[in-house]
mmCIF file of C-alpha atoms in Angstrom:
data_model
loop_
_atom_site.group_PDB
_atom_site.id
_atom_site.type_symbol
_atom_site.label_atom_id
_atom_site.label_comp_id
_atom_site.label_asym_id
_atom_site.label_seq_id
_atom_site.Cartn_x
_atom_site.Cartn_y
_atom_site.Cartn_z
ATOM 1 C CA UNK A 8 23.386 117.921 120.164
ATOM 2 C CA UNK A 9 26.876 119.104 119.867
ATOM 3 C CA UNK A 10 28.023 122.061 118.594
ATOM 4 C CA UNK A 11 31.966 123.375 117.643
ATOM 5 C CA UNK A 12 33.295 126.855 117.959
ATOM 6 C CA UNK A 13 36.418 128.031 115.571
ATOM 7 C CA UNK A 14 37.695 131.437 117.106
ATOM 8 C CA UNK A 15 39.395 132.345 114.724
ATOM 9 C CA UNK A 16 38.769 132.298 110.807
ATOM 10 C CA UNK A 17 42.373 133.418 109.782
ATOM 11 C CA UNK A 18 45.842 133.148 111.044
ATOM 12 C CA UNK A 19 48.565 134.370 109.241
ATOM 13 C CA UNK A 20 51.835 133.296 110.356
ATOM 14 C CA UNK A 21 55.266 133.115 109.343
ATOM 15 C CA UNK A 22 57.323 130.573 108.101
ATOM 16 C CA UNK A 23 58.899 128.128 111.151
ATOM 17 C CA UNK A 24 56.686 130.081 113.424
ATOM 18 C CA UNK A 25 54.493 128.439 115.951
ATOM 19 C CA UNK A 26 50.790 127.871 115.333
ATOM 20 C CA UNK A 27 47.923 127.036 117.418
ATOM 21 C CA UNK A 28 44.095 127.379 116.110
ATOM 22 C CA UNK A 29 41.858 127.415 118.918
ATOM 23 C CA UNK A 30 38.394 125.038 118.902
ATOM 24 C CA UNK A 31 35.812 124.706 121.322
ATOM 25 C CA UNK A 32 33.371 122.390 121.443
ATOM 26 C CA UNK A 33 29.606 122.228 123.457
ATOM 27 C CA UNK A 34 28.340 118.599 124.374
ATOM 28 C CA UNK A 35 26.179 117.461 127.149
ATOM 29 C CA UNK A 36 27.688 113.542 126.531
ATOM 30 C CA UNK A 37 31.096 112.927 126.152
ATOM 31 C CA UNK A 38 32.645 112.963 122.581
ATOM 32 C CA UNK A 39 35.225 112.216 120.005
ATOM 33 C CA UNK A 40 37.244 115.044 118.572
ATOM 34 C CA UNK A 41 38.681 115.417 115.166
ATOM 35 C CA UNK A 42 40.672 118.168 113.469
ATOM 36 C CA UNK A 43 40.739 117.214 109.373
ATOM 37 C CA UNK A 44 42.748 119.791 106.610
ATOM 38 C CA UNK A 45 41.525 121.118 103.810
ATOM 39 C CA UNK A 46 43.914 121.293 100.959
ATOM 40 C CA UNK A 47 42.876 124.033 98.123
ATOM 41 C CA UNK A 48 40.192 122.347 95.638
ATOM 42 C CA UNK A 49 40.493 119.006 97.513
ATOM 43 C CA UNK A 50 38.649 117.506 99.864
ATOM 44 C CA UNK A 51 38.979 116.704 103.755
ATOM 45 C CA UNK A 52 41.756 114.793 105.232
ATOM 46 C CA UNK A 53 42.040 114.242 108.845
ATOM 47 C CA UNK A 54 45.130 115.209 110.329
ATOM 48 C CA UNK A 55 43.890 113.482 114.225
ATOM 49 C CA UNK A 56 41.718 112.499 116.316
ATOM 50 C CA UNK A 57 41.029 112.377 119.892
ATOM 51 C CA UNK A 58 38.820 109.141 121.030
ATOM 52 C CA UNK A 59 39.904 108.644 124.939
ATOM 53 C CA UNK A 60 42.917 108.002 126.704
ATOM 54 C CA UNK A 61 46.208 110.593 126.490
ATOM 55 C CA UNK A 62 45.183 114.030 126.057
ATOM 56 C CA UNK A 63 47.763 114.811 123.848
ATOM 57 C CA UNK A 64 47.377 113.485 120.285
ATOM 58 C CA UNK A 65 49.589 113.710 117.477
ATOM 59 C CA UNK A 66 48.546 113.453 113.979
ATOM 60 C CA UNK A 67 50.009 113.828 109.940
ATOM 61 C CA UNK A 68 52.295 116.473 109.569
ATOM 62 C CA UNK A 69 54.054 117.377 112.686
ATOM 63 C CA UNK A 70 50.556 118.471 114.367
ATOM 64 C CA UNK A 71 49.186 117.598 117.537
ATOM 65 C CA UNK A 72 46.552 118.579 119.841
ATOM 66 C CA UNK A 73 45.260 118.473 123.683
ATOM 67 C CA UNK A 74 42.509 117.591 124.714
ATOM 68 C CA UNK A 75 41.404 119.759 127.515
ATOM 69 C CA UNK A 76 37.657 118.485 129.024
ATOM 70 C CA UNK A 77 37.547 120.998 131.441
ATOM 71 C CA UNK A 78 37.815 123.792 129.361
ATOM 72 C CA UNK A 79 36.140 122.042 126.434
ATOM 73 C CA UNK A 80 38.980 122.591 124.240
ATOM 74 C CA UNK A 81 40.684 120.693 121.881
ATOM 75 C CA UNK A 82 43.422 123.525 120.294
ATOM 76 C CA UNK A 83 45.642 122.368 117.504
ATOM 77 C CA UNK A 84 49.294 123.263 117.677
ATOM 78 C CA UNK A 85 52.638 123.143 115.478
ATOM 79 C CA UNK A 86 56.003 124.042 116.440
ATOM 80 C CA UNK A 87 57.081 125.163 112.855
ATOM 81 C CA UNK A 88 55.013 125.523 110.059
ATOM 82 C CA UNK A 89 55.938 125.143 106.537
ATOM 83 C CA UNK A 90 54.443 127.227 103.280
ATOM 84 C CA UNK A 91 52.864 123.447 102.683
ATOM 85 C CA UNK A 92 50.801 124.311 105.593
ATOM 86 C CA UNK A 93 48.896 126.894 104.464
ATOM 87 C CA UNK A 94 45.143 125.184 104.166
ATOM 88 C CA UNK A 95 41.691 125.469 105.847
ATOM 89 C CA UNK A 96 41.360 123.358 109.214
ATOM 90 C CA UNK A 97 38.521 122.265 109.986
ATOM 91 C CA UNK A 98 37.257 120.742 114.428
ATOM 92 C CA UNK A 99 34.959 118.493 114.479
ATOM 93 C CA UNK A 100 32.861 116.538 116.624
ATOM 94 C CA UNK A 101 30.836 113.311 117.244
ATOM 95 C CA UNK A 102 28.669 112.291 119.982
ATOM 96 C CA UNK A 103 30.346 109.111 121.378
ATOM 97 C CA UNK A 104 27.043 107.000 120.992
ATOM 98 C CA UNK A 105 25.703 109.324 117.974
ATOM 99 C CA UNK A 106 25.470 109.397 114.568
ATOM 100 C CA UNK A 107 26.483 112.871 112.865
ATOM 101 C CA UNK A 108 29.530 114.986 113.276
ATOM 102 C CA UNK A 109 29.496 118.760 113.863
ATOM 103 C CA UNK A 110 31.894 121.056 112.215
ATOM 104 C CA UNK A 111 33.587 124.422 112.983
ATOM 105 C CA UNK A 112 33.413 127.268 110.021
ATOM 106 C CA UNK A 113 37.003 126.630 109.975
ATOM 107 C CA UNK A 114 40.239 128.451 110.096
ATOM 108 C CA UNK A 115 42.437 129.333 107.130
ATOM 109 C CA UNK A 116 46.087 128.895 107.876
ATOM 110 C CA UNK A 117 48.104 131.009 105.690
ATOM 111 C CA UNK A 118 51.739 130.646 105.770
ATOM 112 C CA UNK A 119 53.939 133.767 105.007
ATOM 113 C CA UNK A 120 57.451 133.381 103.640
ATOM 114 C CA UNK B 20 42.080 101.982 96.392
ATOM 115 C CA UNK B 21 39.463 104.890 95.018
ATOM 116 C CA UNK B 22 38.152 105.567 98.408
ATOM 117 C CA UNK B 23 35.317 108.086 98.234
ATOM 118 C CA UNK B 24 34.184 109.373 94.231
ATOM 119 C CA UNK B 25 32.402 112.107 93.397
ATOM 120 C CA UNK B 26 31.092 112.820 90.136
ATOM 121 C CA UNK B 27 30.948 115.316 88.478
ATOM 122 C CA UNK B 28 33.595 117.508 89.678
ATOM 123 C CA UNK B 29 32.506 120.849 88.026
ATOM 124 C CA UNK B 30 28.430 121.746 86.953
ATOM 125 C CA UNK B 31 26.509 124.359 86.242
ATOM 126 C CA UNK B 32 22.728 124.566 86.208
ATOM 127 C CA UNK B 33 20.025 126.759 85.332
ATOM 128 C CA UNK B 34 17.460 127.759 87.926
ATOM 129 C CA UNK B 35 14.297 124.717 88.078
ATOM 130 C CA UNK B 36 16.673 122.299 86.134
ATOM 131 C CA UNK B 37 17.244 119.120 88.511
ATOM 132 C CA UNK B 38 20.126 116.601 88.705
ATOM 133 C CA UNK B 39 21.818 114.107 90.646
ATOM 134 C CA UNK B 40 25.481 114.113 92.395
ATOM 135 C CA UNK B 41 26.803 110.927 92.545
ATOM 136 C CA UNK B 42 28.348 109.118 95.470
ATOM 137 C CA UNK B 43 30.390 105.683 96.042
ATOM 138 C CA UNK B 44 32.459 104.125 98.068
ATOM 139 C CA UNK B 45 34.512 101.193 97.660
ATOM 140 C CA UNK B 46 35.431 100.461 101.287
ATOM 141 C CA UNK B 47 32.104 98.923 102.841
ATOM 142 C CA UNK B 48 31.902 101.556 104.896
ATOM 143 C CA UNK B 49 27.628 101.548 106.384
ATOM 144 C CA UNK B 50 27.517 105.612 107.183
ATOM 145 C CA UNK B 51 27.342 108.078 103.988
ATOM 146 C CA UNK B 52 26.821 111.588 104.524
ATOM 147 C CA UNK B 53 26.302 114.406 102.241
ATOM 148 C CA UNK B 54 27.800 118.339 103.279
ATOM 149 C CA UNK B 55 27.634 121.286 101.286
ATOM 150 C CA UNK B 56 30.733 123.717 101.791
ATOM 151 C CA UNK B 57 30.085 127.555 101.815
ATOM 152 C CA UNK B 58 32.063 130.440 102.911
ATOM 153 C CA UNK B 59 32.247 131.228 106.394
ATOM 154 C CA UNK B 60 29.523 128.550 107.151
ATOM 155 C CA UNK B 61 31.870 125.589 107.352
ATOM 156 C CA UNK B 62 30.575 122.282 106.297
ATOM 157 C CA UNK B 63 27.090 121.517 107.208
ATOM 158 C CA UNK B 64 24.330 118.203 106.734
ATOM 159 C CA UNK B 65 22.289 117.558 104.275
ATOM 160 C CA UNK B 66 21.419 114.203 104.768
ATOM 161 C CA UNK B 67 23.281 111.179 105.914
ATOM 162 C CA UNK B 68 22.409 107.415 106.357
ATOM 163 C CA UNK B 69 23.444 104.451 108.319
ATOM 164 C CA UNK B 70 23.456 101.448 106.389
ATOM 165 C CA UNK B 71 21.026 100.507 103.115
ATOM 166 C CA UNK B 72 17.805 101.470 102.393
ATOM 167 C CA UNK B 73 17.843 104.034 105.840
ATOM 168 C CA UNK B 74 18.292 107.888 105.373
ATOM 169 C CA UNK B 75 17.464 110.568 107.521
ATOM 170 C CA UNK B 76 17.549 114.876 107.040
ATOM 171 C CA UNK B 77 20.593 116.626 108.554
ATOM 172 C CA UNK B 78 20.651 120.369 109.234
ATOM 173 C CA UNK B 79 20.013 121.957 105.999
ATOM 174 C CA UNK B 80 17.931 119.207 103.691
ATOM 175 C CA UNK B 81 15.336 121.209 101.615
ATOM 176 C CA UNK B 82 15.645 121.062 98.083
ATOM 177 C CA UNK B 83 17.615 117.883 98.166
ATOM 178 C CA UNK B 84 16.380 114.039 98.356
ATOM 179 C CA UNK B 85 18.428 110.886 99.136
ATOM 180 C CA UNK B 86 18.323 107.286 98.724
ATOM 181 C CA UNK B 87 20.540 104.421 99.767
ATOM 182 C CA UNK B 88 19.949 101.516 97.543
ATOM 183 C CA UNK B 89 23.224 99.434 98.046
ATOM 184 C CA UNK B 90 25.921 100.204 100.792
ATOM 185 C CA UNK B 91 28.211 101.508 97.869
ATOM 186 C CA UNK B 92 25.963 104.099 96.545
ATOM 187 C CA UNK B 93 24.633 107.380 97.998
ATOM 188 C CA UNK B 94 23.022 109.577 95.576
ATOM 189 C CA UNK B 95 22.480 113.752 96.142
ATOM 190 C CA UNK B 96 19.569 114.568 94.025
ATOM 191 C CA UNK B 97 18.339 118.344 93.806
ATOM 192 C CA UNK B 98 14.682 118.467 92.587
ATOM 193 C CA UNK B 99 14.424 122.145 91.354
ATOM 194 C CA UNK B 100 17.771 124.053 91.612
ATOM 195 C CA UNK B 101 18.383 127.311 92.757
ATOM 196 C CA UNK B 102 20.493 129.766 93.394
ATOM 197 C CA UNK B 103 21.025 129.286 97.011
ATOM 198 C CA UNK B 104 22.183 125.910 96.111
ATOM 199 C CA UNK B 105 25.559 127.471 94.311
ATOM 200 C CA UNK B 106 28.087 125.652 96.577
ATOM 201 C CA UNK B 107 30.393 122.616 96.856
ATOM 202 C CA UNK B 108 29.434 119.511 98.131
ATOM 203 C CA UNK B 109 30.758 116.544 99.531
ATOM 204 C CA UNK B 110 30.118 113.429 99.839
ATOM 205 C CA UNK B 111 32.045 111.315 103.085
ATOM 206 C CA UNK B 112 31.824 107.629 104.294
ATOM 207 C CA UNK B 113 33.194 106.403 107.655
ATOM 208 C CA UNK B 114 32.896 102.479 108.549
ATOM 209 C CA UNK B 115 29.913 103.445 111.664
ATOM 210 C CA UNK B 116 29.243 106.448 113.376
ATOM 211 C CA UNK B 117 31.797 107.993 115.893
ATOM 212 C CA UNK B 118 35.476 107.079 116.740
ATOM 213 C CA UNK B 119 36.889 106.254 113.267
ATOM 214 C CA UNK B 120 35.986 109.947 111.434
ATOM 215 C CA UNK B 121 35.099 110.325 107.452
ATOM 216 C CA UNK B 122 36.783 109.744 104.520
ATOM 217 C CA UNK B 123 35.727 112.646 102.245
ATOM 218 C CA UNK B 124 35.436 112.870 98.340
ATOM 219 C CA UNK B 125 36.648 115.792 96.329
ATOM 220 C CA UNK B 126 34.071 117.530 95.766
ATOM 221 C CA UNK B 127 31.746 118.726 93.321
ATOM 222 C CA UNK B 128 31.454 122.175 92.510
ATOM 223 C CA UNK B 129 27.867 123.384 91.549
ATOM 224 C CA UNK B 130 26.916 126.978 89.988
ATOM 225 C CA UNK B 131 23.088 127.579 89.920
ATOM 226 C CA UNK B 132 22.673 130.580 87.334
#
């Protein structure tokens, strides 16, 4: 199975600051990777994804993240974040070959003027 | 273009009642998956299936039952409510397992009194 690590569950940060929230993942087969945003009282939306190929991915919203296999990481990053940022971001992953995806307990994003 | 619907968004219960969440997606997408949403736990399984009339138990699926009678449909039915099943759920679809990621609902918020 595959399992996801958040490390941290808040981040406050100011306003055209840079952002990165860490995520960790544990798989004995290789995987996809997924970061998705959670808008308040709305659903998931993913922001990117990381299936093979370039490390680096970019997604929605000025986001992007690297894909690091040696350290199991896949942190997300953005250069400057807006008061629109502020949401709960969720990693997630997915066995290549399997058929569930694993979730972090997320990371809420809050965006100070 | 509806996506993934979720109905009802709000609903509140008393303890033994039972009821059903409902589910559908207009995309023909074969995997359905059912999360509930609580703080600091992230997002985890209740039960998911792969294509019509096949189901199977994710990592939390006591109390609930599923059924998959037509690719569109994915009903979350809770048998005996309970307090411990205060949360909100979602429902997500994704065209097979793996590299293309969900496509969540909104969300129905339950309150078990």
């Amino acid at each position: 199975a595959q399992s996801v690590t958040q490390l941290d569950s808040q981040v406050p940060v100011f306003e055209e600051a840079p952002v990165e929230l860490r995520c960790n993942y544990s798989s004995s087969v290789s995987v996809y990777l997924f970061w998705y945003v959670q808008y308040p009282n709305q659903g998931l939306q993913l922001l990117l994804k990381y299936l093979s190929g370039s490390t680096l991915v970019k997604g929605i919203n000025g986001f992007e993240a690297e894909f690091n296999k040696s350290q199991t990481s896949f942190h997300l990053r953005k250069p400057s974040v807006h008061i629109s940022d502020t949401a709960e971001y969720f990693c997630a992953v997915s066995a290549e070959t399997g058929n569930q995806f694993y979730f972090g307990t997320g990371t809420s994003l809050t965006v100070i003027p | 273009n509806a996506g993934v619907t979720q109905t009802p968004k709000f609903q509140v219960l008393k303890t033994g009642q039972s009821m059903t969440l409902q589910c559908a997606q207009d995309m023909n997408h074969e995997y359905m998956s059912w999360y509930r949403q609580d703080p600091g736990m992230g997002l985890r399984l209740i039960h998911y299936s792969v294509g019509a009339g096949i189901t199977d138990q994710g990592e939390v699926p006591n109390g609930y039952n599923v059924s998959r009678s037509t690719t569109e449909d994915f009903p979350l039915r809770l048998l005996s409510a309970a307090p411990s099943q205060t949360s909100v759920y979602f429902c997500a679809s994704s065209p097979r397992q793996g590299a293309h990621g969900y496509t969540f609902g909104s969300g129905t918020r339950l309150t078990v009194v």
